[in-house]
Protein backbone atom coordinates (compact mmCIF):
# COMPACT_ATOMS: atom_id res chain seq x y z
CA THR A 1 8.51 -7.45 -17.34
CA LEU A 2 11.81 -8.67 -18.78
CA ALA A 3 13.81 -6.57 -16.29
CA CYS A 4 11.71 -7.95 -13.44
CA ALA A 5 12.40 -11.51 -14.67
CA ILE A 6 16.13 -10.81 -14.85
CA ILE A 7 16.08 -9.74 -11.21
CA SER A 8 13.47 -12.18 -9.86
CA TYR A 9 14.56 -15.49 -11.34
CA PRO A 10 18.06 -15.65 -9.81
CA LEU A 11 16.74 -14.41 -6.48
CA ALA A 12 13.96 -17.03 -6.47
CA TYR A 13 16.33 -19.78 -7.53
CA LEU A 14 18.83 -18.81 -4.82
CA GLN A 15 16.13 -18.57 -2.18
CA THR A 16 14.58 -21.96 -2.95
CA ARG A 17 17.62 -24.10 -3.92
CA ALA A 18 20.32 -22.84 -1.56
CA THR A 19 20.67 -22.47 2.18
CA PHE A 20 22.71 -19.67 3.63
CA TRP A 21 23.07 -17.48 6.68
CA ARG A 22 20.22 -14.98 7.22
CA GLN A 23 18.09 -16.50 4.51
CA ASN A 24 14.87 -15.58 6.33
CA LEU A 25 15.99 -11.98 6.63
CA LEU A 26 16.69 -11.79 2.89
CA SER A 27 13.28 -13.32 2.19
CA GLY A 28 11.58 -10.59 4.19
CA LEU A 29 13.62 -7.82 2.62
CA LEU A 30 12.86 -9.08 -0.89
CA LEU A 31 9.15 -8.61 -0.21
CA LEU A 32 9.47 -5.12 1.28
CA PRO A 33 8.59 -3.28 -1.98
CA LEU A 34 5.10 -4.86 -1.81
CA VAL A 35 4.40 -2.78 1.28
CA LEU A 36 5.61 0.54 -0.11
CA PRO A 37 3.42 2.40 -2.58
CA PRO A 38 5.04 3.12 -5.96
CA PHE A 39 4.68 6.84 -5.32
CA VAL A 40 7.30 6.63 -2.58
CA GLY A 41 9.91 5.13 -4.88
CA ALA A 42 9.07 7.45 -7.73
CA ILE A 43 9.29 10.59 -5.60
CA GLY A 44 12.52 9.40 -4.00
CA LEU A 45 14.19 8.58 -7.31
CA ARG A 46 12.96 11.84 -8.81
CA ARG A 47 14.57 13.74 -5.90
CA MET A 48 17.79 11.79 -6.29
CA LEU A 49 18.02 12.43 -10.05
CA ALA A 50 16.94 16.08 -9.96
CA LYS A 51 19.19 18.80 -11.33
CA TYR A 52 20.45 19.57 -7.82
CA GLY A 53 19.55 16.20 -6.36
CA THR A 54 21.62 13.73 -4.41
CA LEU A 55 23.37 12.14 -7.38
CA ASN A 56 24.47 15.47 -8.86
CA GLN A 57 25.60 16.70 -5.42
CA ILE A 58 27.80 13.62 -5.05
CA LEU A 59 29.23 14.07 -8.55
CA MET A 60 29.88 17.76 -7.85
CA ASN A 61 31.65 16.97 -4.55
CA ILE A 62 33.90 14.42 -6.31
CA GLY A 63 34.62 16.95 -9.06
CA LEU A 64 33.14 14.99 -11.95
CA VAL A 65 30.41 17.57 -12.68
CA ASP A 66 30.66 21.32 -12.97
CA PRO A 67 28.47 22.96 -10.28
CA ALA A 68 27.36 25.57 -12.80
CA GLN A 69 26.02 22.89 -15.16
CA PRO A 70 24.69 19.83 -13.37
CA ILE A 71 23.45 16.87 -15.41
CA ASP A 72 19.72 16.89 -15.97
CA PHE A 73 19.00 13.17 -15.59
CA LEU A 74 15.24 13.68 -15.59
CA ASP A 75 15.35 15.30 -18.98
CA GLN A 76 17.64 12.74 -20.59
CA CYS A 77 16.70 9.52 -18.74
CA ARG A 78 13.08 9.90 -17.66
CA PHE A 79 12.03 6.62 -19.25
CA PHE A 80 14.88 4.80 -17.42
CA GLY A 81 13.65 6.30 -14.15
CA VAL A 82 10.09 5.11 -14.73
CA VAL A 83 11.28 1.62 -15.66
CA LEU A 84 13.60 1.45 -12.62
CA VAL A 85 10.83 2.44 -10.20
CA MET A 86 8.38 0.00 -11.75
CA VAL A 87 10.89 -2.87 -11.65
CA MET A 88 11.70 -2.20 -8.03
CA HIS A 89 8.01 -2.11 -7.19
CA PHE A 90 6.76 -5.08 -9.25
CA TYR A 91 9.57 -7.65 -9.04
CA PRO A 92 8.19 -9.25 -5.80
CA LEU A 93 5.08 -10.34 -7.69
CA LEU A 94 7.22 -12.25 -10.19
CA TYR A 95 9.62 -13.43 -7.46
CA LEU A 96 6.81 -15.05 -5.44
CA ASN A 97 5.40 -16.90 -8.43
CA ILE A 98 8.78 -18.17 -9.58
CA ALA A 99 9.85 -19.19 -6.07
CA ALA A 100 6.61 -21.15 -5.63
CA ALA A 101 7.11 -22.88 -8.96
CA ILE A 102 10.73 -23.78 -8.28
CA SER A 103 10.05 -25.01 -4.78
CA ASN A 104 7.28 -27.32 -6.05
CA ILE A 105 9.63 -29.15 -8.45
CA ASP A 106 9.94 -32.77 -7.37
CA PRO A 107 13.46 -33.39 -6.06
CA SER A 108 13.47 -36.83 -7.68
CA LEU A 109 13.50 -35.12 -11.11
CA LEU A 110 16.64 -33.26 -10.17
CA GLU A 111 18.25 -36.45 -8.84
CA SER A 112 17.23 -38.29 -12.05
CA SER A 113 18.81 -35.60 -14.13
CA LYS A 114 22.00 -35.80 -12.10
CA SER A 115 22.10 -39.62 -12.36
CA LEU A 116 21.76 -39.37 -16.13
CA GLY A 117 25.00 -37.38 -16.17
CA ASN A 118 23.60 -33.91 -16.73
CA THR A 119 25.66 -30.96 -15.51
CA PRO A 120 24.00 -28.45 -13.19
CA TRP A 121 23.48 -26.09 -16.14
CA GLN A 122 21.85 -28.87 -18.21
CA THR A 123 19.63 -29.74 -15.24
CA PHE A 124 18.60 -26.11 -14.98
CA ARG A 125 17.93 -25.80 -18.71
CA ARG A 126 16.13 -29.13 -19.15
CA VAL A 127 14.28 -29.54 -15.83
CA ILE A 128 14.07 -26.42 -13.69
CA LEU A 129 13.39 -23.82 -16.35
CA PRO A 130 10.58 -25.76 -18.09
CA MET A 131 9.04 -26.79 -14.79
CA SER A 132 9.07 -23.18 -13.50
CA SER A 133 7.77 -21.62 -16.69
CA PRO A 134 4.12 -21.56 -15.44
CA GLY A 135 5.22 -19.40 -12.48
CA LEU A 136 7.27 -17.23 -14.83
CA ILE A 137 4.28 -16.72 -17.13
CA ALA A 138 1.81 -16.08 -14.32
CA GLY A 139 4.08 -13.64 -12.52
CA GLY A 140 5.08 -11.98 -15.79
CA SER A 141 1.41 -11.42 -16.59
CA LEU A 142 0.82 -9.78 -13.21
CA VAL A 143 3.87 -7.56 -13.65
CA PHE A 144 2.86 -6.55 -17.20
CA ILE A 145 -0.70 -5.68 -16.15
CA GLY A 146 0.54 -3.82 -13.07
CA ALA A 147 3.04 -1.77 -15.08
CA PHE A 148 0.54 -1.13 -17.84
CA THR A 149 -2.05 0.24 -15.39
CA ASP A 150 0.32 2.14 -13.09
CA LEU A 151 -0.92 5.71 -12.94
CA GLY A 152 1.34 7.45 -10.42
CA THR A 153 4.86 6.60 -11.49
CA PRO A 154 4.63 7.91 -15.07
CA LEU A 155 2.85 11.05 -13.85
CA ILE A 156 5.56 11.81 -11.32
CA PHE A 157 8.17 11.54 -14.08
CA GLY A 158 6.16 13.79 -16.39
CA TYR A 159 4.52 11.26 -18.75
CA GLN A 160 0.97 12.50 -19.28
CA GLU A 161 -0.13 10.36 -22.25
CA THR A 162 -0.30 6.89 -20.72
CA VAL A 163 -3.20 4.46 -21.01
CA ALA A 164 -3.88 4.62 -17.26
CA ARG A 165 -3.98 8.43 -17.38
CA GLN A 166 -6.35 8.41 -20.33
CA ILE A 167 -8.69 5.99 -18.61
CA TYR A 168 -8.61 8.13 -15.50
CA ALA A 169 -9.38 11.25 -17.53
CA LEU A 170 -12.27 9.55 -19.33
CA ALA A 171 -13.71 8.23 -16.06
CA ASN A 172 -13.70 11.72 -14.52
CA GLU A 173 -14.94 13.54 -17.59
CA GLN A 174 -18.04 15.62 -17.01
CA THR A 175 -20.83 14.97 -19.53
């Protein structure tokens, strides 16, 4: 949830408070992970990080890794892989909530802060962050629940003892 917030908040702030070229295109691309199932990202990342996957092949071609002993990222960094896939899948939920909260802040509050002599950082800290905290909490709750109940991503990376897996096993248990 924290990693999603670190990614989502700056993107939402940029999308709602700035105007730039191809802003609509970026908005659509930011929501693309909502369409893809988490299995796709998990399988893709697992293939890239495999012992003879894309990342190791690149490192071998450059000469940084010995072809006889490639790095086993999935053995050493499985948890990082699961977190990365979940962050990439769930950040749009948090992004949408934060963007809605920031865009609904009354512009007169920002002008008042500016007229009182506050710097942009002080305005962010004293006005924007407190006013957007309901969106941050709502989106963070959705991300936390989604990550907590994700069944496929941990299974693809070899984590068998997760809460979602145990619930699934109990639901399918023959009595």
